[in-house]
Amino acid sequence: MELRNFLSEVPAPAAVGHRIVHSGPHLTGHTLIDARVRALLADVADLAPLHVTPALPVVDAARELLPDVPHVACFDTVFHKDLPAQARTYAVPERWRAEYGLRRYGFHGLSYSWALQRTAQALGRPVDNLQVVLVHLGGGCSACAVRDGRSVDTTMGLTPLEGLVMSRRSGSLDPGALLWLQRRHGLSTNELDDTLHRHSGLLGLSGTSGDTRDLVRARAEGDAAAALALATFTLSCRRGIASMAASLDRLDALVFTGEIGEDQPEVREEICSALTVLGIGGGLLVPELDDLMREGLRRIDRAGSGVPVLVVATGETQQIAAETRRVLGM
């Protein structure tokens, strides 16, 4: 009903682009949605249950309401499709990798595509001559190493649950802990799934909120749990950034995007001020959010302080539009 009402109030679209987080093993590019593609999407929904599962009914409704326009699936995984073998491979038996398809995919690719292009513009350098670490911090959080325009490493894995501490997701956890919770405490797969996806991360640490803005205020008021949540989160981000830098020869810039990346200067400062080992400094500038949204990006490191640090306004919607036009040759 909401979609029908929305479409009644806007000009008729020439095409529809859909953000689909996970492409699965059989789709390696943004693509027109037909019956085959729709079936493949349903088959991989369990790899990103917070994203693909609710997205598919929207795809179906849109295709029903707009049957005469093309619908394009734009995947977050495509940006990482050429990850080097050593970066995409888990150290598990060959049977698991070949028969079950266990591998690293990586996510936030639409956000990273947009941020990379804007970073190249800001630095006045071609994309294929940049080595940067991109960090998307929002409800989901990840970091990515880009070498000469291509993703060469990223913190998320087979699913968007691996990697950095997130708003409500745990991020990486000792796999032995999950086996122990099942064997020793009898937790079911469903309990683990629900807790790790919805009740962990910043929310699980603080007990009150998964929003860094709430936690910064609570910490200032003496809330020890909020302080621990933020300290754990920023350390997780620094670990992720440092591990991504290990896949580069040099670091031309550190780039923040995503809701937290855009609008949480305290978090950016706490991450960067403790990354002096990478040539990154604190004392960052704090752009007005309205200015950032209007201009699209800001360089926030102080002149001469080391590696450039940039903030790029999230551009996933714009990137979906661009990719949809590319697929359709528009």
Coordinates of N, CA, C and O in Angstrom, one line a residue, residues 12-94:
A12 N 6.0 8.9 -13.4 CA 6.2 7.4 -13.8 C 7.7 7.2 -14.0 O 8.3 7.9 -14.9
P13 N 8.3 6.2 -13.4 CA 9.8 6.0 -13.6 C 10.0 5.2 -14.9 O 9.2 4.5 -15.4
A14 N 11.2 5.5 -15.5 CA 11.6 4.8 -16.7 C 12.3 3.4 -16.3 O 12.3 2.6 -17.2
A15 N 12.7 3.3 -15.1 CA 13.3 2.0 -14.6 C 13.4 2.1 -13.1 O 13.2 3.1 -12.5
V16 N 13.6 0.9 -12.5 CA 13.6 0.8 -11.1 C 14.9 0.1 -10.7 O 15.2 -1.0 -11.2
G17 N 15.7 0.7 -9.8 CA 16.9 0.0 -9.3 C 16.6 -0.4 -7.9 O 16.1 0.4 -7.1
H18 N 17.0 -1.6 -7.6 CA 16.8 -2.2 -6.2 C 18.1 -2.5 -5.6 O 19.0 -3.2 -6.2
R19 N 18.3 -2.0 -4.4 CA 19.5 -2.4 -3.6 C 19.3 -3.8 -3.1 O 18.4 -4.1 -2.3
I20 N 20.1 -4.8 -3.5 CA 20.1 -6.1 -3.0 C 21.5 -6.4 -2.3 O 22.5 -6.3 -3.0
V21 N 21.5 -6.7 -1.1 CA 22.8 -6.8 -0.3 C 23.7 -7.9 -0.8 O 24.9 -7.7 -1.0
H22 N 23.1 -9.1 -1.1 CA 23.9 -10.3 -1.4 C 23.5 -10.8 -2.7 O 22.4 -11.1 -3.0
S23 N 24.5 -11.0 -3.6 CA 24.3 -11.6 -4.9 C 24.4 -13.1 -4.9 O 23.9 -13.7 -5.9
G24 N 25.0 -13.7 -3.9 CA 25.2 -15.1 -4.0 C 26.3 -15.5 -5.0 O 26.9 -14.6 -5.6
P25 N 26.5 -16.8 -5.2 CA 27.7 -17.2 -6.0 C 27.4 -17.1 -7.5 O 28.4 -17.2 -8.3
H26 N 26.2 -16.9 -8.0 CA 25.9 -17.1 -9.4 C 25.7 -15.7 -10.1 O 25.7 -15.7 -11.4
L27 N 25.6 -14.6 -9.4 CA 25.4 -13.3 -10.0 C 26.6 -12.5 -9.6 O 26.9 -12.2 -8.4
T28 N 27.4 -12.0 -10.6 CA 28.6 -11.3 -10.3 C 28.6 -9.9 -10.8 O 29.6 -9.2 -10.8
G29 N 27.4 -9.4 -11.3 CA 27.3 -8.1 -11.8 C 25.9 -7.6 -11.5 O 25.0 -8.4 -11.3
H30 N 25.7 -6.3 -11.5 CA 24.3 -5.7 -11.4 C 23.6 -6.2 -12.6 O 24.1 -6.3 -13.7
T31 N 22.3 -6.5 -12.4 CA 21.6 -7.3 -13.5 C 20.1 -7.0 -13.5 O 19.5 -6.7 -12.5
L32 N 19.5 -7.2 -14.7 CA 18.1 -7.1 -14.9 C 17.4 -8.2 -14.1 O 17.9 -9.3 -14.2
I33 N 16.3 -7.9 -13.4 CA 15.6 -8.9 -12.7 C 14.6 -9.6 -13.6 O 13.7 -9.0 -14.1
D34 N 14.8 -10.9 -13.8 CA 13.8 -11.7 -14.5 C 13.5 -12.9 -13.6 O 13.9 -13.0 -12.4
A35 N 12.8 -13.9 -14.0 CA 12.4 -15.0 -13.2 C 13.6 -15.8 -12.7 O 13.6 -16.2 -11.5
R36 N 14.6 -16.0 -13.5 CA 15.8 -16.7 -13.1 C 16.5 -15.9 -12.0 O 16.9 -16.5 -10.9
V37 N 16.7 -14.7 -12.1 CA 17.4 -13.9 -11.1 C 16.6 -13.8 -9.9 O 17.1 -13.9 -8.8
R38 N 15.3 -13.7 -10.0 CA 14.4 -13.6 -8.8 C 14.6 -14.9 -8.0 O 14.6 -14.9 -6.7
A39 N 14.6 -16.1 -8.7 CA 14.8 -17.4 -8.0 C 16.2 -17.5 -7.3 O 16.3 -18.0 -6.2
L40 N 17.2 -17.0 -8.0 CA 18.5 -17.0 -7.4 C 18.6 -16.1 -6.1 O 19.3 -16.4 -5.1
L41 N 17.9 -15.0 -6.1 CA 17.9 -14.1 -5.0 C 17.2 -14.8 -3.8 O 17.7 -14.7 -2.6
A42 N 16.1 -15.5 -4.0 CA 15.5 -16.2 -2.9 C 16.4 -17.3 -2.3 O 16.3 -17.5 -1.1
D43 N 17.2 -17.9 -3.2 CA 18.1 -18.9 -2.7 C 19.2 -18.4 -1.8 O 19.7 -19.2 -1.0
V44 N 19.6 -17.1 -1.9 CA 20.6 -16.6 -1.0 C 20.1 -15.7 0.1 O 20.9 -15.1 0.8
A45 N 18.8 -15.7 0.2 CA 18.3 -14.7 1.3 C 18.8 -15.1 2.7 O 18.9 -14.2 3.5
D46 N 19.0 -16.3 2.9 CA 19.5 -16.7 4.3 C 20.9 -16.2 4.6 O 21.3 -16.3 5.7
L47 N 21.6 -15.8 3.6 CA 23.0 -15.3 3.8 C 23.0 -13.8 4.3 O 24.0 -13.3 4.8
A48 N 21.9 -13.2 4.1 CA 21.7 -11.8 4.6 C 20.3 -11.6 5.0 O 19.5 -10.8 4.4
P49 N 19.9 -12.3 6.1 CA 18.5 -12.3 6.4 C 17.9 -10.9 6.8 O 16.7 -10.7 6.7
L50 N 18.7 -10.0 7.4 CA 18.2 -8.7 7.7 C 18.0 -7.8 6.5 O 17.2 -6.8 6.6
H51 N 18.5 -8.2 5.4 CA 18.5 -7.3 4.2 C 17.7 -8.0 3.0 O 16.7 -7.4 2.6
V52 N 18.1 -9.1 2.6 CA 17.5 -9.7 1.4 C 16.1 -10.2 1.6 O 15.2 -9.9 0.8
T53 N 15.9 -10.8 2.8 CA 14.6 -11.3 3.1 C 13.5 -10.2 3.0 O 12.5 -10.4 2.3
P54 N 13.7 -9.1 3.7 CA 12.6 -8.0 3.5 C 12.7 -7.3 2.2 O 11.7 -6.7 1.8
A55 N 13.8 -7.4 1.5 CA 13.9 -6.7 0.2 C 13.0 -7.4 -0.9 O 12.5 -6.7 -1.8
L56 N 12.9 -8.7 -0.8 CA 12.3 -9.4 -1.9 C 10.8 -9.1 -2.1 O 10.3 -9.0 -3.2
P57 N 10.0 -9.0 -1.0 CA 8.6 -8.6 -1.2 C 8.5 -7.2 -1.8 O 7.5 -7.0 -2.6
V58 N 9.4 -6.3 -1.5 CA 9.4 -5.0 -2.2 C 9.7 -5.1 -3.7 O 9.0 -4.5 -4.5
V59 N 10.6 -6.0 -4.0 CA 10.9 -6.2 -5.4 C 9.7 -6.8 -6.1 O 9.3 -6.3 -7.2
D60 N 9.0 -7.7 -5.5 CA 7.8 -8.4 -6.1 C 6.7 -7.3 -6.3 O 6.0 -7.3 -7.3
A61 N 6.5 -6.5 -5.2 CA 5.4 -5.5 -5.3 C 5.7 -4.5 -6.4 O 4.8 -4.1 -7.2
A62 N 7.0 -4.1 -6.5 CA 7.3 -3.1 -7.5 C 7.2 -3.6 -8.9 O 6.7 -3.0 -9.8
R63 N 7.6 -4.9 -9.1 CA 7.4 -5.5 -10.4 C 6.0 -5.7 -10.8 O 5.6 -5.6 -12.0
E64 N 5.1 -5.9 -9.8 CA 3.7 -6.1 -10.0 C 3.0 -4.8 -10.4 O 2.2 -4.7 -11.3
L65 N 3.4 -3.7 -9.6 CA 2.9 -2.4 -9.9 C 3.4 -1.7 -11.1 O 2.7 -0.9 -11.7
L66 N 4.6 -2.1 -11.5 CA 5.3 -1.5 -12.7 C 5.8 -2.6 -13.6 O 7.0 -2.8 -13.8
P67 N 4.9 -3.3 -14.2 CA 5.3 -4.4 -15.0 C 5.9 -4.1 -16.3 O 6.6 -4.9 -16.9
D68 N 5.8 -2.8 -16.8 CA 6.3 -2.5 -18.1 C 7.6 -1.7 -18.1 O 8.0 -1.2 -19.1
V69 N 8.2 -1.6 -16.9 CA 9.5 -0.9 -16.8 C 10.5 -1.9 -16.4 O 10.2 -2.9 -15.6
P70 N 11.8 -1.8 -16.7 CA 12.8 -2.7 -16.3 C 13.2 -2.5 -14.8 O 13.2 -1.4 -14.3
H71 N 13.4 -3.6 -14.1 CA 13.8 -3.6 -12.7 C 15.2 -4.2 -12.7 O 15.5 -5.3 -13.2
V72 N 16.1 -3.5 -12.0 CA 17.5 -3.9 -12.0 C 18.0 -4.2 -10.5 O 17.7 -3.4 -9.6
A73 N 18.6 -5.3 -10.3 CA 19.2 -5.6 -9.0 C 20.6 -5.0 -8.9 O 21.5 -5.4 -9.8
C74 N 20.9 -4.2 -7.9 CA 22.2 -3.6 -7.7 C 22.7 -4.2 -6.4 O 22.1 -4.0 -5.4
F75 N 23.9 -4.9 -6.5 CA 24.4 -5.7 -5.4 C 25.5 -5.0 -4.6 O 26.4 -4.4 -5.2
D76 N 25.5 -5.1 -3.3 CA 26.6 -4.6 -2.5 C 27.8 -5.5 -2.7 O 28.9 -5.0 -2.4
T77 N 27.7 -6.7 -3.1 CA 28.8 -7.6 -3.2 C 29.6 -7.4 -4.5 O 30.8 -7.8 -4.5
V78 N 29.1 -6.7 -5.5 CA 29.8 -6.6 -6.8 C 31.1 -5.9 -6.7 O 32.1 -6.2 -7.4
F79 N 31.1 -4.9 -5.8 CA 32.4 -4.1 -5.7 C 33.5 -5.0 -5.3 O 34.7 -4.7 -5.6
H80 N 33.3 -6.1 -4.6 CA 34.3 -7.0 -4.1 C 34.5 -8.2 -4.9 O 35.1 -9.2 -4.5
K81 N 33.9 -8.3 -6.1 CA 33.8 -9.5 -6.9 C 35.2 -10.0 -7.3 O 35.4 -11.2 -7.5
D82 N 36.2 -9.1 -7.4 CA 37.5 -9.6 -7.8 C 38.5 -9.6 -6.6 O 39.7 -9.4 -6.8
L83 N 38.0 -9.8 -5.4 CA 38.9 -10.0 -4.3 C 40.0 -11.0 -4.6 O 39.7 -12.1 -5.2
P84 N 41.2 -10.8 -4.3 CA 42.3 -11.8 -4.5 C 41.9 -13.1 -3.8 O 41.2 -13.0 -2.7
A85 N 42.4 -14.2 -4.3 CA 42.1 -15.5 -3.7 C 42.4 -15.5 -2.2 O 41.7 -16.1 -1.4
Q86 N 43.6 -15.0 -1.8 CA 44.0 -15.0 -0.4 C 43.1 -14.2 0.5 O 43.0 -14.5 1.7
A87 N 42.4 -13.2 -0.1 CA 41.5 -12.4 0.7 C 40.1 -13.0 0.8 O 39.4 -12.7 1.8
R88 N 39.7 -13.7 -0.2 CA 38.3 -14.2 -0.2 C 38.2 -15.6 0.4 O 37.1 -16.2 0.6
T89 N 39.4 -16.3 0.6 CA 39.4 -17.7 1.0 C 39.4 -17.9 2.5 O 40.3 -17.3 3.2
Y90 N 38.5 -18.7 3.0 CA 38.6 -19.1 4.5 C 39.5 -20.3 4.6 O 39.5 -21.2 3.7
A91 N 40.1 -20.5 5.7 CA 41.0 -21.6 6.0 C 40.2 -22.8 6.5 O 40.4 -23.2 7.6
V92 N 39.4 -23.3 5.6 CA 38.6 -24.5 5.9 C 38.8 -25.5 4.8 O 39.4 -25.2 3.8
P93 N 38.4 -26.8 5.1 CA 38.6 -27.8 4.1 C 38.0 -27.5 2.7 O 37.0 -26.8 2.6
E94 N 38.7 -28.0 1.7 CA 38.3 -27.8 0.3 C 36.8 -28.1 0.0 O 36.1 -27.4 -0.7

